[in-house]
PDB file of C-alpha atoms in Angstrom:
ATOM      1  CA  UNK K   1      13.751   5.053 -23.744  1.00 81.00           C
ATOM      2  CA  UNK K   2      16.950   5.704 -22.423  1.00 87.00           C
ATOM      3  CA  UNK K   3      17.011   5.362 -18.292  1.00 92.00           C
ATOM      4  CA  UNK K   4      19.023   5.710 -15.448  1.00 95.00           C
ATOM      5  CA  UNK K   5      18.935   3.641 -11.950  1.00 97.00           C
ATOM      6  CA  UNK K   6      20.794   4.859  -8.968  1.00 97.00           C
ATOM      7  CA  UNK K   7      21.069   1.594  -6.718  1.00 96.00           C
ATOM      8  CA  UNK K   8      21.579   3.948  -3.782  1.00 94.00           C
ATOM      9  CA  UNK K   9      19.116   5.955  -2.745  1.00 94.00           C
ATOM     10  CA  UNK K  10      21.114   7.473   0.703  1.00 96.00           C
ATOM     11  CA  UNK K  11      24.706   6.400   2.130  1.00 98.00           C
ATOM     12  CA  UNK K  12      25.567   7.110   5.620  1.00 98.00           C
ATOM     13  CA  UNK K  13      28.924   7.158   5.832  1.00 97.00           C
ATOM     14  CA  UNK K  14      32.227   8.398   8.211  1.00 97.00           C
ATOM     15  CA  UNK K  15      34.950  10.136   7.568  1.00 97.00           C
ATOM     16  CA  UNK K  16      37.619   8.552   5.571  1.00 97.00           C
ATOM     17  CA  UNK K  17      35.305   5.615   4.502  1.00 98.00           C
ATOM     18  CA  UNK K  18      35.281   4.071   0.959  1.00 98.00           C
ATOM     19  CA  UNK K  19      32.232   5.508  -0.882  1.00 98.00           C
ATOM     20  CA  UNK K  20      30.737   3.350  -4.003  1.00 98.00           C
ATOM     21  CA  UNK K  21      27.469   4.525  -5.783  1.00 98.00           C
ATOM     22  CA  UNK K  22      25.961   2.304  -8.271  1.00 98.00           C
ATOM     23  CA  UNK K  23      24.840   3.824 -11.555  1.00 98.00           C
ATOM     24  CA  UNK K  24      23.376   1.297 -14.250  1.00 98.00           C
ATOM     25  CA  UNK K  25      21.995   2.972 -18.140  1.00 96.00           C
ATOM     26  CA  UNK K  26      19.807   2.253 -20.284  1.00 94.00           C
ATOM     27  CA  UNK K  27      20.376   4.130 -23.607  1.00 90.00           C
ATOM     28  CA  UNK K  28      19.702   3.157 -28.133  1.00 80.00           C
ATOM     29  CA  UNK K  29      23.131   4.691 -29.156  1.00 77.00           C
ATOM     30  CA  UNK K  30      26.280   5.374 -27.456  1.00 83.00           C
ATOM     31  CA  UNK K  31      25.599   7.676 -24.948  1.00 90.00           C
ATOM     32  CA  UNK K  32      27.966  10.251 -22.956  1.00 92.00           C
ATOM     33  CA  UNK K  33      27.901  10.271 -18.896  1.00 95.00           C
ATOM     34  CA  UNK K  34      28.088  12.274 -16.421  1.00 96.00           C
ATOM     35  CA  UNK K  35      28.425  12.781 -12.218  1.00 98.00           C
ATOM     36  CA  UNK K  36      27.002  16.238 -11.046  1.00 97.00           C
ATOM     37  CA  UNK K  37      27.181  16.755  -7.552  1.00 98.00           C
ATOM     38  CA  UNK K  38      24.489  19.562  -5.798  1.00 97.00           C
ATOM     39  CA  UNK K  39      24.508  21.123  -3.042  1.00 96.00           C
ATOM     40  CA  UNK K  40      21.952  22.773   0.144  1.00 93.00           C
ATOM     41  CA  UNK K  41      20.216  25.785  -2.029  1.00 92.00           C
ATOM     42  CA  UNK K  42      22.355  25.269  -4.807  1.00 95.00           C
ATOM     43  CA  UNK K  43      21.625  23.869  -8.646  1.00 96.00           C
ATOM     44  CA  UNK K  44      23.632  20.414  -9.685  1.00 97.00           C
ATOM     45  CA  UNK K  45      27.057  21.019 -11.176  1.00 97.00           C
ATOM     46  CA  UNK K  46      29.354  18.724 -12.906  1.00 96.00           C
ATOM     47  CA  UNK K  47      31.301  16.297 -11.553  1.00 97.00           C
ATOM     48  CA  UNK K  48      32.767  15.119 -14.651  1.00 97.00           C
ATOM     49  CA  UNK K  49      31.864  12.923 -17.576  1.00 95.00           C
ATOM     50  CA  UNK K  50      33.185  10.043 -19.833  1.00 95.00           C
ATOM     51  CA  UNK K  51      32.511   9.590 -23.381  1.00 91.00           C
ATOM     52  CA  UNK K  52      33.944   5.995 -24.219  1.00 92.00           C
ATOM     53  CA  UNK K  53      34.182   2.324 -23.209  1.00 95.00           C
ATOM     54  CA  UNK K  54      36.596   2.372 -20.674  1.00 97.00           C
ATOM     55  CA  UNK K  55      37.526   6.033 -20.724  1.00 97.00           C
ATOM     56  CA  UNK K  56      37.744   6.946 -16.922  1.00 98.00           C
ATOM     57  CA  UNK K  57      36.175  10.604 -15.042  1.00 97.00           C
ATOM     58  CA  UNK K  58      37.944  11.855 -11.967  1.00 97.00           C
ATOM     59  CA  UNK K  59      37.248  15.197 -10.032  1.00 97.00           C
ATOM     60  CA  UNK K  60      38.117  15.967  -6.418  1.00 95.00           C
ATOM     61  CA  UNK K  61      39.258  12.468  -5.962  1.00 97.00           C
ATOM     62  CA  UNK K  62      35.626  11.150  -7.074  1.00 98.00           C
ATOM     63  CA  UNK K  63      36.507   8.793  -9.935  1.00 98.00           C
ATOM     64  CA  UNK K  64      34.007   6.414 -12.421  1.00 98.00           C
ATOM     65  CA  UNK K  65      34.988   4.266 -14.929  1.00 98.00           C
ATOM     66  CA  UNK K  66      32.361   3.768 -18.356  1.00 97.00           C
ATOM     67  CA  UNK K  67      31.985   0.266 -18.827  1.00 96.00           C
ATOM     68  CA  UNK K  68      29.382   0.124 -21.798  1.00 95.00           C
ATOM     69  CA  UNK K  69      29.672  -4.558 -21.661  1.00 95.00           C
ATOM     70  CA  UNK K  70      27.983  -4.444 -17.998  1.00 96.00           C
ATOM     71  CA  UNK K  71      26.330  -0.484 -18.923  1.00 96.00           C
ATOM     72  CA  UNK K  72      27.336   0.589 -15.500  1.00 97.00           C
ATOM     73  CA  UNK K  73      29.203   3.855 -14.233  1.00 98.00           C
ATOM     74  CA  UNK K  74      30.095   4.018 -10.731  1.00 98.00           C
ATOM     75  CA  UNK K  75      30.790   6.640  -8.855  1.00 98.00           C
ATOM     76  CA  UNK K  76      33.819   6.021  -6.210  1.00 98.00           C
ATOM     77  CA  UNK K  77      36.179   7.482  -3.721  1.00 98.00           C
ATOM     78  CA  UNK K  78      38.682   5.623  -1.167  1.00 98.00           C
ATOM     79  CA  UNK K  79      38.013   8.322   1.860  1.00 97.00           C
ATOM     80  CA  UNK K  80      34.706  10.703   1.754  1.00 98.00           C
ATOM     81  CA  UNK K  81      35.009  14.074   4.285  1.00 97.00           C
ATOM     82  CA  UNK K  82      32.653  15.944   6.034  1.00 97.00           C
ATOM     83  CA  UNK K  83      32.618  18.246   3.151  1.00 97.00           C
ATOM     84  CA  UNK K  84      31.274  15.178   0.385  1.00 97.00           C
ATOM     85  CA  UNK K  85      28.034  15.583   2.140  1.00 97.00           C
ATOM     86  CA  UNK K  86      25.150  16.265  -1.247  1.00 97.00           C
ATOM     87  CA  UNK K  87      23.213  14.784  -3.452  1.00 97.00           C
ATOM     88  CA  UNK K  88      24.931  12.904  -6.290  1.00 98.00           C
ATOM     89  CA  UNK K  89      23.786  12.529  -9.382  1.00 98.00           C
ATOM     90  CA  UNK K  90      24.729   9.901 -12.812  1.00 98.00           C
ATOM     91  CA  UNK K  91      23.107  11.620 -15.903  1.00 95.00           C
ATOM     92  CA  UNK K  92      23.413  10.065 -19.685  1.00 93.00           C
ATOM     93  CA  UNK K  93      23.352  11.954 -22.821  1.00 89.00           C
ATOM     94  CA  UNK K  94      22.314  10.076 -26.242  1.00 69.00           C
ATOM     95  CA  UNK K  95      23.582  11.421 -29.395  1.00 61.00           C
ATOM     96  CA  UNK K  96      21.896   9.131 -31.680  1.00 58.00           C
ATOM     97  CA  UNK K  97      18.945  11.412 -30.370  1.00 58.00           C
ATOM     98  CA  UNK K  98      20.031  14.570 -32.101  1.00 58.00           C
ATOM     99  CA  UNK K  99      23.039  15.316 -30.450  1.00 55.00           C
ATOM    100  CA  UNK K 100      20.817  17.421 -28.216  1.00 68.00           C
ATOM    101  CA  UNK K 101      23.278  17.596 -25.038  1.00 71.00           C
ATOM    102  CA  UNK K 102      19.913  16.763 -22.992  1.00 83.00           C
ATOM    103  CA  UNK K 103      20.406  14.706 -20.260  1.00 89.00           C
ATOM    104  CA  UNK K 104      18.151  12.232 -18.248  1.00 91.00           C
ATOM    105  CA  UNK K 105      18.943  11.529 -14.545  1.00 94.00           C
ATOM    106  CA  UNK K 106      19.159   8.923 -11.735  1.00 96.00           C
ATOM    107  CA  UNK K 107      17.337  10.229  -9.206  1.00 96.00           C
ATOM    108  CA  UNK K 108      20.160  10.587  -6.891  1.00 96.00           C
ATOM    109  CA  UNK K 109      22.211   9.402  -4.171  1.00 97.00           C
ATOM    110  CA  UNK K 110      22.138  11.617  -0.761  1.00 97.00           C
ATOM    111  CA  UNK K 111      25.324  11.622   1.046  1.00 98.00           C
ATOM    112  CA  UNK K 112      25.867  12.179   3.953  1.00 98.00           C
ATOM    113  CA  UNK K 113      28.891  12.019   5.839  1.00 97.00           C
ATOM    114  CA  UNK K 114      29.560  12.218  10.061  1.00 96.00           C
ATOM    115  CA  UNK K 115      33.254  13.189  11.474  1.00 94.00           C
TER     116      UNK K 115
ATOM    117  CA  UNK A   1      30.585  35.590 -14.795  1.00 64.00           C
ATOM    118  CA  UNK A   2      27.466  35.753 -12.810  1.00 81.00           C
ATOM    119  CA  UNK A   3      26.444  32.637 -13.862  1.00 95.00           C
ATOM    120  CA  UNK A   4      22.512  30.626 -14.569  1.00 97.00           C
ATOM    121  CA  UNK A   5      20.366  33.715 -12.675  1.00 97.00           C
ATOM    122  CA  UNK A   6      17.068  32.673 -12.328  1.00 98.00           C
ATOM    123  CA  UNK A   7      14.394  34.389 -10.072  1.00 97.00           C
ATOM    124  CA  UNK A   8      12.676  34.900  -8.220  1.00 97.00           C
ATOM    125  CA  UNK A   9      14.105  31.873  -5.615  1.00 97.00           C
ATOM    126  CA  UNK A  10      11.241  31.273  -4.427  1.00 97.00           C
ATOM    127  CA  UNK A  11       7.147  31.678  -4.922  1.00 97.00           C
ATOM    128  CA  UNK A  12       3.880  31.091  -3.509  1.00 97.00           C
ATOM    129  CA  UNK A  13       0.759  30.669  -5.647  1.00 96.00           C
ATOM    130  CA  UNK A  14      -2.774  29.655  -4.744  1.00 96.00           C
ATOM    131  CA  UNK A  15      -4.520  26.663  -6.484  1.00 96.00           C
ATOM    132  CA  UNK A  16      -5.318  28.458 -10.237  1.00 96.00           C
ATOM    133  CA  UNK A  17      -2.713  31.473 -10.559  1.00 97.00           C
ATOM    134  CA  UNK A  18      -0.232  31.868 -12.608  1.00 97.00           C
ATOM    135  CA  UNK A  19       3.884  31.904 -11.680  1.00 97.00           C
ATOM    136  CA  UNK A  20       5.739  32.943 -14.580  1.00 98.00           C
ATOM    137  CA  UNK A  21       9.333  31.960 -13.879  1.00 98.00           C
ATOM    138  CA  UNK A  22      12.429  33.212 -15.336  1.00 98.00           C
ATOM    139  CA  UNK A  23      16.132  32.572 -15.819  1.00 98.00           C
ATOM    140  CA  UNK A  24      19.316  34.219 -17.334  1.00 98.00           C
ATOM    141  CA  UNK A  25      21.488  32.030 -19.287  1.00 97.00           C
ATOM    142  CA  UNK A  26      25.541  32.396 -19.279  1.00 96.00           C
ATOM    143  CA  UNK A  27      26.149  35.003 -21.662  1.00 94.00           C
ATOM    144  CA  UNK A  28      27.392  33.535 -25.061  1.00 92.00           C
ATOM    145  CA  UNK A  29      26.351  30.169 -24.309  1.00 93.00           C
ATOM    146  CA  UNK A  30      24.258  28.542 -27.447  1.00 91.00           C
ATOM    147  CA  UNK A  31      21.544  25.982 -25.336  1.00 92.00           C
ATOM    148  CA  UNK A  32      18.691  26.499 -22.503  1.00 95.00           C
ATOM    149  CA  UNK A  33      17.455  24.079 -20.681  1.00 95.00           C
ATOM    150  CA  UNK A  34      14.264  23.399 -18.358  1.00 97.00           C
ATOM    151  CA  UNK A  35      14.143  20.538 -15.639  1.00 97.00           C
ATOM    152  CA  UNK A  36      11.423  20.204 -12.858  1.00 97.00           C
ATOM    153  CA  UNK A  37      13.337  18.731  -9.523  1.00 97.00           C
ATOM    154  CA  UNK A  38      10.702  16.631  -7.102  1.00 95.00           C
ATOM    155  CA  UNK A  39      11.268  14.012  -4.071  1.00 91.00           C
ATOM    156  CA  UNK A  40       9.445  11.533  -5.915  1.00 91.00           C
ATOM    157  CA  UNK A  41      10.802  12.240  -9.936  1.00 91.00           C
ATOM    158  CA  UNK A  42      13.914  13.406  -9.605  1.00 92.00           C
ATOM    159  CA  UNK A  43      14.905  15.836 -11.857  1.00 95.00           C
ATOM    160  CA  UNK A  44      12.778  15.837 -15.085  1.00 94.00           C
ATOM    161  CA  UNK A  45      13.735  17.091 -18.413  1.00 93.00           C
ATOM    162  CA  UNK A  46      10.899  19.684 -19.042  1.00 95.00           C
ATOM    163  CA  UNK A  47      12.189  21.858 -22.137  1.00 94.00           C
ATOM    164  CA  UNK A  48      14.961  23.346 -24.542  1.00 91.00           C
ATOM    165  CA  UNK A  49      15.796  26.387 -26.723  1.00 94.00           C
ATOM    166  CA  UNK A  50      18.882  26.091 -29.257  1.00 92.00           C
ATOM    167  CA  UNK A  51      19.418  29.551 -30.322  1.00 92.00           C
ATOM    168  CA  UNK A  52      16.248  30.716 -28.861  1.00 94.00           C
ATOM    169  CA  UNK A  53      14.267  28.491 -31.001  1.00 93.00           C
ATOM    170  CA  UNK A  54      12.073  25.823 -28.767  1.00 92.00           C
ATOM    171  CA  UNK A  55      14.064  21.983 -30.314  1.00 89.00           C
ATOM    172  CA  UNK A  56      12.563  19.663 -27.869  1.00 88.00           C
ATOM    173  CA  UNK A  57       9.250  19.659 -25.119  1.00 90.00           C
ATOM    174  CA  UNK A  58       8.770  16.515 -24.830  1.00 89.00           C
ATOM    175  CA  UNK A  59       8.749  16.554 -21.075  1.00 91.00           C
ATOM    176  CA  UNK A  60       6.560  19.793 -20.890  1.00 93.00           C
ATOM    177  CA  UNK A  61       3.140  19.195 -19.698  1.00 92.00           C
ATOM    178  CA  UNK A  62       0.987  19.511 -22.891  1.00 86.00           C
ATOM    179  CA  UNK A  63      -1.598  21.412 -20.991  1.00 90.00           C
ATOM    180  CA  UNK A  64      -0.873  24.978 -18.202  1.00 96.00           C
ATOM    181  CA  UNK A  65       3.081  25.569 -19.284  1.00 97.00           C
ATOM    182  CA  UNK A  66       4.648  27.204 -21.306  1.00 96.00           C
ATOM    183  CA  UNK A  67       8.160  27.752 -22.319  1.00 97.00           C
ATOM    184  CA  UNK A  68       9.234  30.728 -24.080  1.00 96.00           C
ATOM    185  CA  UNK A  69      12.610  32.541 -25.047  1.00 96.00           C
ATOM    186  CA  UNK A  70      12.035  36.597 -26.607  1.00 94.00           C
ATOM    187  CA  UNK A  71      16.176  37.028 -26.872  1.00 93.00           C
ATOM    188  CA  UNK A  72      19.096  35.188 -26.053  1.00 92.00           C
ATOM    189  CA  UNK A  73      18.877  37.078 -22.102  1.00 94.00           C
ATOM    190  CA  UNK A  74      16.490  35.405 -21.103  1.00 95.00           C
ATOM    191  CA  UNK A  75      14.085  32.433 -21.331  1.00 97.00           C
ATOM    192  CA  UNK A  76      10.755  32.240 -19.425  1.00 98.00           C
ATOM    193  CA  UNK A  77       8.218  29.715 -17.958  1.00 98.00           C
ATOM    194  CA  UNK A  78       4.778  30.149 -17.355  1.00 97.00           C
ATOM    195  CA  UNK A  79       2.714  27.841 -15.604  1.00 97.00           C
ATOM    196  CA  UNK A  80      -1.404  29.297 -15.939  1.00 97.00           C
ATOM    197  CA  UNK A  81      -3.995  27.803 -13.528  1.00 96.00           C
ATOM    198  CA  UNK A  82      -1.305  27.305 -11.273  1.00 97.00           C
ATOM    199  CA  UNK A  83      -2.225  23.053  -9.616  1.00 96.00           C
ATOM    200  CA  UNK A  84      -0.789  21.317  -5.553  1.00 96.00           C
ATOM    201  CA  UNK A  85       1.496  19.283  -7.895  1.00 95.00           C
ATOM    202  CA  UNK A  86       3.000  21.949  -9.609  1.00 96.00           C
ATOM    203  CA  UNK A  87       5.170  23.316  -6.698  1.00 97.00           C
ATOM    204  CA  UNK A  88       8.625  21.641  -7.005  1.00 97.00           C
ATOM    205  CA  UNK A  89      12.170  23.551  -8.042  1.00 98.00           C
ATOM    206  CA  UNK A  90      12.391  24.297 -11.146  1.00 98.00           C
ATOM    207  CA  UNK A  91      15.894  24.465 -12.672  1.00 98.00           C
ATOM    208  CA  UNK A  92      16.803  26.449 -16.040  1.00 97.00           C
ATOM    209  CA  UNK A  93      20.319  25.403 -17.294  1.00 96.00           C
ATOM    210  CA  UNK A  94      22.688  26.757 -20.251  1.00 95.00           C
ATOM    211  CA  UNK A  95      25.514  25.586 -22.438  1.00 92.00           C
ATOM    212  CA  UNK A  96      27.662  26.921 -24.476  1.00 90.00           C
ATOM    213  CA  UNK A  97      26.517  24.395 -27.253  1.00 82.00           C
ATOM    214  CA  UNK A  98      24.590  21.774 -28.065  1.00 75.00           C
ATOM    215  CA  UNK A  99      26.688  18.068 -28.584  1.00 74.00           C
ATOM    216  CA  UNK A 100      25.820  15.161 -25.929  1.00 68.00           C
ATOM    217  CA  UNK A 101      28.895  15.639 -24.616  1.00 75.00           C
ATOM    218  CA  UNK A 102      28.525  19.570 -23.297  1.00 84.00           C
ATOM    219  CA  UNK A 103      28.301  20.908 -19.760  1.00 89.00           C
ATOM    220  CA  UNK A 104      25.296  22.063 -18.194  1.00 92.00           C
ATOM    221  CA  UNK A 105      25.224  25.285 -15.796  1.00 95.00           C
ATOM    222  CA  UNK A 106      22.515  24.978 -13.691  1.00 96.00           C
ATOM    223  CA  UNK A 107      21.099  27.601 -11.904  1.00 97.00           C
ATOM    224  CA  UNK A 108      20.267  27.839  -8.092  1.00 97.00           C
ATOM    225  CA  UNK A 109      16.161  27.330  -9.359  1.00 97.00           C
ATOM    226  CA  UNK A 110      12.726  28.417  -8.303  1.00 98.00           C
ATOM    227  CA  UNK A 111      10.887  26.669  -6.031  1.00 98.00           C
ATOM    228  CA  UNK A 112       7.103  27.283  -6.656  1.00 98.00           C
ATOM    229  CA  UNK A 113       4.603  26.311  -3.605  1.00 97.00           C
ATOM    230  CA  UNK A 114       1.256  26.590  -4.796  1.00 97.00           C
ATOM    231  CA  UNK A 115      -1.183  26.649  -2.012  1.00 95.00           C
TER     232      UNK A 115
END
């Protein structure tokens, strides 16, 4: 079945550091890829999505590029802030299974940014 | 727009008791999803309704778990004879439509603790 793998379980950085969170996926069709962010006590919320090969999604300084060749959608930010501390989830929605909109999530990466 | 509303925020049950979790989706949204969140398994898909009709319950444990959507303004997830391994945060989400690129809007979740 479809799956999403996030390499890093936890990432600890200082403010203004560069962030990379790796995401690789496995899907039978041509999925839409998402990054969601979850703050304590809240549900996940959409950061951005990409639906086509080489498409770049971006929001709030975060960005990721859909790479069908390497089946990846790595999250990057040039300069993190303490307020970016949260759990980040990579996810996919595979339209080949009936256009359901059901999301398959990775296990999440906890980002802790020190001031 | 109040977003997706889940009640209660916290529920504690004894082993063997029943738990009913409530979700009010965003008005006008046609798809409703239930997910379970744990440290070990992350975000697991449980079930999904489209225009109140059950579409995909492939993530629901076959025994003890059931979900309903009696009208467009609320959905319930019922767990009979709760077990300690059911302890988790249960998240409800809604989306405007059911395409594979749709944004899911999550509630803040219900934290279920089974003693």
